[in-house]
Tab-separated table of C-alpha atoms in Angstrom:
chain	number	residue	atom	x	y	z
A	1	UNK	CA	30.437	41.414	-33.484
A	2	UNK	CA	26.285	40.673	-33.649
A	3	UNK	CA	27.590	36.614	-34.051
A	4	UNK	CA	29.495	37.628	-29.801
A	5	UNK	CA	26.010	39.322	-28.969
A	6	UNK	CA	23.657	36.601	-30.034
A	7	UNK	CA	26.001	34.002	-28.059
A	8	UNK	CA	25.716	36.638	-25.562
A	9	UNK	CA	22.011	36.399	-25.291
A	10	UNK	CA	21.656	33.499	-25.378
A	11	UNK	CA	23.571	32.080	-22.354
A	12	UNK	CA	21.734	34.772	-20.170
A	13	UNK	CA	18.460	32.994	-21.457
A	14	UNK	CA	19.545	29.627	-21.221
A	15	UNK	CA	21.178	31.100	-17.399
A	16	UNK	CA	16.946	32.254	-16.410
A	17	UNK	CA	15.597	28.723	-17.028
A	18	UNK	CA	18.152	27.547	-15.814
A	19	UNK	CA	17.636	29.585	-12.838
A	20	UNK	CA	13.590	28.540	-12.593
A	21	UNK	CA	14.611	24.995	-12.959
A	22	UNK	CA	16.281	25.102	-10.231
A	23	UNK	CA	13.343	26.359	-8.254
A	24	UNK	CA	10.934	24.834	-9.369
A	25	UNK	CA	12.763	21.278	-8.963
A	26	UNK	CA	13.857	22.762	-4.929
A	27	UNK	CA	12.503	20.796	-2.275
A	28	UNK	CA	9.331	21.035	-0.085
A	29	UNK	CA	8.422	20.017	3.174
A	30	UNK	CA	6.907	16.273	2.260
A	31	UNK	CA	8.088	12.914	1.379
A	32	UNK	CA	10.191	11.174	-0.946
A	33	UNK	CA	11.633	8.038	-2.132
A	34	UNK	CA	14.892	7.454	-1.590
A	35	UNK	CA	16.618	4.752	-3.396
A	36	UNK	CA	19.252	2.986	-0.030
A	37	UNK	CA	21.258	-0.728	-0.196
A	38	UNK	CA	17.940	-1.525	1.210
A	39	UNK	CA	15.445	-0.775	-1.401
A	40	UNK	CA	13.377	2.192	-1.709
A	41	UNK	CA	12.883	3.756	1.478
A	42	UNK	CA	10.136	7.069	2.294
A	43	UNK	CA	12.952	10.279	3.676
A	44	UNK	CA	12.000	13.881	4.674
A	45	UNK	CA	12.490	16.069	1.739
A	46	UNK	CA	16.199	16.549	2.911
A	47	UNK	CA	16.610	13.615	2.073
A	48	UNK	CA	17.020	11.659	5.743
A	49	UNK	CA	15.157	8.309	6.830
A	50	UNK	CA	12.349	7.600	8.224
A	51	UNK	CA	10.978	4.282	9.903
A	52	UNK	CA	8.564	2.575	11.860
A	53	UNK	CA	8.602	1.050	15.352
A	54	UNK	CA	6.799	-2.241	16.019
A	55	UNK	CA	4.847	-1.655	18.747
A	56	UNK	CA	2.618	1.173	17.026
A	57	UNK	CA	1.352	-2.349	14.963
A	58	UNK	CA	-2.691	-0.566	15.835
A	59	UNK	CA	-1.881	2.781	14.911
A	60	UNK	CA	-1.125	4.839	18.287
A	61	UNK	CA	2.941	5.729	19.227
A	62	UNK	CA	4.186	3.758	21.451
A	63	UNK	CA	7.047	5.789	22.143
A	64	UNK	CA	7.107	8.692	24.708
A	65	UNK	CA	9.447	10.006	27.065
A	66	UNK	CA	12.837	9.103	26.823
A	67	UNK	CA	12.287	6.479	23.295
A	68	UNK	CA	11.652	10.266	21.933
A	69	UNK	CA	14.371	10.836	22.192
A	70	UNK	CA	16.331	8.786	20.088
A	71	UNK	CA	12.631	8.613	18.063
A	72	UNK	CA	11.600	11.964	17.333
A	73	UNK	CA	8.574	12.427	15.184
A	74	UNK	CA	8.264	13.236	12.038
A	75	UNK	CA	5.654	15.538	10.947
A	76	UNK	CA	3.834	17.502	8.510
A	77	UNK	CA	0.816	20.328	9.470
A	78	UNK	CA	-0.468	19.634	5.588
A	79	UNK	CA	-0.405	17.352	3.672
A	80	UNK	CA	3.265	17.024	2.920
A	81	UNK	CA	4.609	17.617	-1.215
A	82	UNK	CA	4.646	13.693	-1.991
A	83	UNK	CA	6.933	11.555	-4.426
A	84	UNK	CA	5.189	11.228	-7.835
A	85	UNK	CA	4.798	7.359	-6.420
A	86	UNK	CA	3.578	7.963	-3.780
A	87	UNK	CA	-0.623	8.557	-2.487
A	88	UNK	CA	-2.053	11.514	-0.298
A	89	UNK	CA	-4.551	8.771	1.034
A	90	UNK	CA	-1.955	6.992	2.753
A	91	UNK	CA	-1.416	9.660	4.539
A	92	UNK	CA	-2.945	10.760	7.830
A	93	UNK	CA	-2.273	12.088	11.445
A	94	UNK	CA	-2.497	11.099	14.043
A	95	UNK	CA	-2.689	13.002	17.615
A	96	UNK	CA	0.020	11.471	20.063
A	97	UNK	CA	-1.095	10.714	24.268
A	98	UNK	CA	0.713	14.210	24.481
A	99	UNK	CA	-2.025	15.817	22.333
A	100	UNK	CA	1.223	16.488	19.905
A	101	UNK	CA	0.725	15.424	16.737
A	102	UNK	CA	2.725	12.896	14.706
A	103	UNK	CA	2.867	12.265	10.308
A	104	UNK	CA	1.602	8.400	9.891
A	105	UNK	CA	2.410	6.330	6.951
A	106	UNK	CA	-0.673	3.604	6.453
A	107	UNK	CA	-1.598	3.992	9.506
A	108	UNK	CA	1.997	3.759	11.367
A	109	UNK	CA	3.545	6.658	12.571
A	110	UNK	CA	6.543	8.255	10.899
A	111	UNK	CA	9.960	8.770	13.068
A	112	UNK	CA	13.735	9.790	12.487
A	113	UNK	CA	16.486	8.191	14.305
A	114	UNK	CA	18.922	10.497	16.285
A	115	UNK	CA	21.539	8.416	14.806
A	116	UNK	CA	21.821	8.908	11.558
A	117	UNK	CA	23.752	11.784	11.135
A	118	UNK	CA	23.511	12.335	8.141
A	119	UNK	CA	20.748	12.453	4.273
A	120	UNK	CA	21.046	8.344	3.392
A	121	UNK	CA	21.869	6.754	7.001
A	122	UNK	CA	19.975	4.138	7.759
A	123	UNK	CA	20.953	3.182	11.044
A	124	UNK	CA	17.706	2.214	13.240
A	125	UNK	CA	17.196	-0.249	10.653
A	126	UNK	CA	16.458	-3.632	12.784
A	127	UNK	CA	17.141	-1.462	15.819
A	128	UNK	CA	15.761	-3.354	19.045
A	129	UNK	CA	14.089	-6.246	16.328
A	130	UNK	CA	11.566	-4.192	16.662
A	131	UNK	CA	12.334	-0.890	14.244
A	132	UNK	CA	12.769	-0.449	10.585
A	133	UNK	CA	12.937	2.027	8.015
A	134	UNK	CA	9.598	2.340	6.279
A	135	UNK	CA	8.747	1.652	3.325
A	136	UNK	CA	6.728	2.747	0.880
A	137	UNK	CA	5.297	-0.834	0.093
A	138	UNK	CA	5.695	-3.426	2.817
A	139	UNK	CA	3.399	-7.288	1.979
A	140	UNK	CA	4.510	-8.032	5.557
A	141	UNK	CA	5.900	-5.174	8.874
A	142	UNK	CA	6.647	-7.128	12.540
A	143	UNK	CA	4.281	-6.244	15.085
A	144	UNK	CA	4.880	-6.289	18.997
A	145	UNK	CA	1.925	-7.059	21.257
A	146	UNK	CA	0.760	-8.460	24.006
A	147	UNK	CA	-1.439	-11.181	22.701
A	148	UNK	CA	-5.006	-10.980	22.999
A	149	UNK	CA	-7.388	-14.119	22.410
A	150	UNK	CA	-10.896	-13.765	21.024
A	151	UNK	CA	-12.079	-15.395	24.713
A	152	UNK	CA	-10.564	-11.856	26.377
A	153	UNK	CA	-7.574	-13.567	27.947
A	154	UNK	CA	-3.854	-12.486	27.202
A	155	UNK	CA	-1.698	-15.121	25.979
A	156	UNK	CA	2.491	-15.641	25.537
A	157	UNK	CA	4.239	-16.789	22.533
A	158	UNK	CA	3.494	-20.228	23.645
A	159	UNK	CA	-0.692	-19.442	23.696
A	160	UNK	CA	-0.130	-19.954	27.803
A	161	UNK	CA	-2.128	-17.486	29.667
A	162	UNK	CA	-0.566	-14.487	31.012
A	163	UNK	CA	1.307	-11.177	30.457
A	164	UNK	CA	4.384	-10.437	28.446
A	165	UNK	CA	4.711	-8.653	24.495
A	166	UNK	CA	4.925	-10.485	21.260
A	167	UNK	CA	6.793	-9.778	17.513
A	168	UNK	CA	4.914	-11.652	14.442
A	169	UNK	CA	4.513	-11.178	11.241
A	170	UNK	CA	1.357	-8.740	9.861
A	171	UNK	CA	0.694	-7.668	6.996
A	172	UNK	CA	1.683	-4.371	5.422
A	173	UNK	CA	-1.176	-2.391	7.078
A	174	UNK	CA	-0.660	-4.148	10.792
A	175	UNK	CA	-3.016	-7.000	9.985
A	176	UNK	CA	-2.302	-9.743	12.295
A	177	UNK	CA	-1.194	-13.428	9.951
A	178	UNK	CA	-2.388	-16.770	11.213
A	179	UNK	CA	-1.547	-20.534	10.203
A	180	UNK	CA	-3.286	-23.267	10.834
A	181	UNK	CA	-2.112	-25.987	12.993
A	182	UNK	CA	-3.235	-28.493	10.966
A	183	UNK	CA	-1.875	-27.189	7.385
A	184	UNK	CA	1.077	-29.277	5.889
A	185	UNK	CA	3.755	-27.702	3.913
A	186	UNK	CA	2.425	-25.539	1.096
A	187	UNK	CA	-0.850	-27.830	1.799
A	188	UNK	CA	-4.447	-25.483	2.735
A	189	UNK	CA	-5.854	-27.898	4.440
A	190	UNK	CA	-8.940	-25.229	5.904
A	191	UNK	CA	-10.295	-23.412	2.854
A	192	UNK	CA	-12.889	-25.536	0.767
A	193	UNK	CA	-13.064	-25.668	-2.971
A	194	UNK	CA	-16.214	-23.157	-2.907
A	195	UNK	CA	-14.750	-21.050	-0.042
A	196	UNK	CA	-17.583	-20.581	1.556
A	197	UNK	CA	-15.578	-20.551	4.944
A	198	UNK	CA	-13.423	-17.920	3.845
A	199	UNK	CA	-14.931	-15.211	5.656
A	200	UNK	CA	-14.265	-16.541	8.234
A	201	UNK	CA	-10.563	-17.045	7.631
A	202	UNK	CA	-9.915	-15.577	4.562
A	203	UNK	CA	-6.510	-16.457	2.936
A	204	UNK	CA	-3.589	-13.509	2.668
A	205	UNK	CA	-3.285	-12.401	-1.606
A	206	UNK	CA	-0.829	-10.763	-2.376
A	207	UNK	CA	2.246	-10.592	-4.979
A	208	UNK	CA	5.002	-10.413	-2.378
A	209	UNK	CA	7.440	-6.754	-2.367
A	210	UNK	CA	8.937	-5.310	0.547
A	211	UNK	CA	9.943	-6.728	3.814
A	212	UNK	CA	12.314	-6.145	6.774
A	213	UNK	CA	15.826	-7.169	6.298
A	214	UNK	CA	15.553	-9.582	9.226
A	215	UNK	CA	13.656	-11.579	7.083
A	216	UNK	CA	14.865	-13.901	3.799
A	217	UNK	CA	12.814	-13.592	1.090
A	218	UNK	CA	13.171	-17.091	-0.576
A	219	UNK	CA	11.430	-18.707	2.668
A	220	UNK	CA	8.116	-17.073	1.765
A	221	UNK	CA	6.280	-19.073	-1.181
A	222	UNK	CA	3.191	-19.304	-2.948
A	223	UNK	CA	0.435	-21.809	-3.341
A	224	UNK	CA	-2.624	-22.668	-5.777
A	225	UNK	CA	-6.294	-22.893	-3.675
A	226	UNK	CA	-9.017	-23.165	-6.074
A	227	UNK	CA	-8.694	-19.859	-8.192
A	228	UNK	CA	-6.904	-17.854	-6.337
A	229	UNK	CA	-3.140	-17.688	-4.575
A	230	UNK	CA	-1.693	-17.582	-0.944
A	231	UNK	CA	1.069	-16.331	0.390
A	232	UNK	CA	3.151	-19.040	2.537
A	233	UNK	CA	6.495	-18.310	4.942
A	234	UNK	CA	8.280	-21.648	5.827
A	235	UNK	CA	5.354	-23.711	3.717
A	236	UNK	CA	2.579	-21.969	6.487
A	237	UNK	CA	-0.198	-20.810	3.911
A	238	UNK	CA	-1.341	-17.329	5.916
A	239	UNK	CA	-3.987	-16.290	7.126
A	240	UNK	CA	-6.588	-13.272	8.418
A	241	UNK	CA	-8.245	-13.968	11.332
A	242	UNK	CA	-12.323	-12.513	10.459
A	243	UNK	CA	-13.515	-11.621	13.496
A	244	UNK	CA	-9.733	-8.891	14.239
A	245	UNK	CA	-11.815	-5.646	13.685
A	246	UNK	CA	-9.381	-3.823	14.138
A	247	UNK	CA	-4.905	-3.131	12.672
A	248	UNK	CA	-3.239	-5.665	15.590
A	249	UNK	CA	-5.899	-7.558	16.272
A	250	UNK	CA	-5.334	-10.861	17.467
A	251	UNK	CA	-8.134	-12.659	18.358
A	252	UNK	CA	-7.736	-15.702	16.445
A	253	UNK	CA	-4.550	-17.072	18.893
A	254	UNK	CA	-7.791	-18.495	21.260
A	255	UNK	CA	-9.518	-19.697	18.312
A	256	UNK	CA	-12.081	-21.666	18.600
A	257	UNK	CA	-9.295	-22.608	21.081
A	258	UNK	CA	-5.380	-21.698	21.633
A	259	UNK	CA	-2.831	-22.866	19.562
A	260	UNK	CA	-4.619	-23.970	16.610
A	261	UNK	CA	-4.119	-21.084	14.722
A	262	UNK	CA	-0.762	-19.632	15.962
A	263	UNK	CA	0.684	-16.428	15.056
A	264	UNK	CA	3.174	-16.907	12.364
A	265	UNK	CA	6.864	-15.686	13.938
A	266	UNK	CA	10.067	-14.944	12.092
A	267	UNK	CA	11.818	-18.286	13.780
A	268	UNK	CA	8.718	-20.578	13.040
A	269	UNK	CA	9.014	-23.471	12.774
A	270	UNK	CA	9.586	-25.183	9.019
A	271	UNK	CA	5.853	-26.141	8.051
A	272	UNK	CA	5.968	-29.964	8.091
A	273	UNK	CA	5.446	-32.771	5.472
């Protein structure tokens, strides 16, 4: 009889512990990192996928009006509870043009996609070639915006004066990446051995992590530049422009003249030998 009592008591204690554990691990409002067929993706506490919009490169939301019907904003009033792999410093709150708030990650405003019907859906990936799942460690992202040169003039993707948005590559925080027209395949012909001109056109130094699913990872590589390592795309060494003072700036497209330092696009031709 005593043995039955002990067994019953142990069962009650175990049930109590499990009940406490369930409460402690129950999802709170926050942001998680979920493993998906597209890799690690940011989701809300219920597993719904979050997205970036390439038009938001400057850190402001360009999704307004009817756009919000398909792409509702993600917002948490207080700093969300986070997956252990995430850093609270990467999250911020922006004020939208209509006065409402939106949570951003590394400067990218976060959205849901209305056609994702359940947790784990990824149907918003690459919609219009400008919507992408939010990943925690993009090394490369896309911008979609008007090119504005160092001279203050608007340029099209062929570096002629004119208006119209161009889709091009940025780093994970929306800073524009360029190539140098005089470089050769996997050969940096700009940076001096002592790096004395690196502040003008800094080389892009990064260990490649996440990229949009529309890009081919095998098209990226690295080259040694002195004692440093520069990322390449299709053989083009990648650079920043030192006078791009904020994310989304494209001043380099006209410096010193249009076409010398082109922005890099998905379909940029392979660098010449």
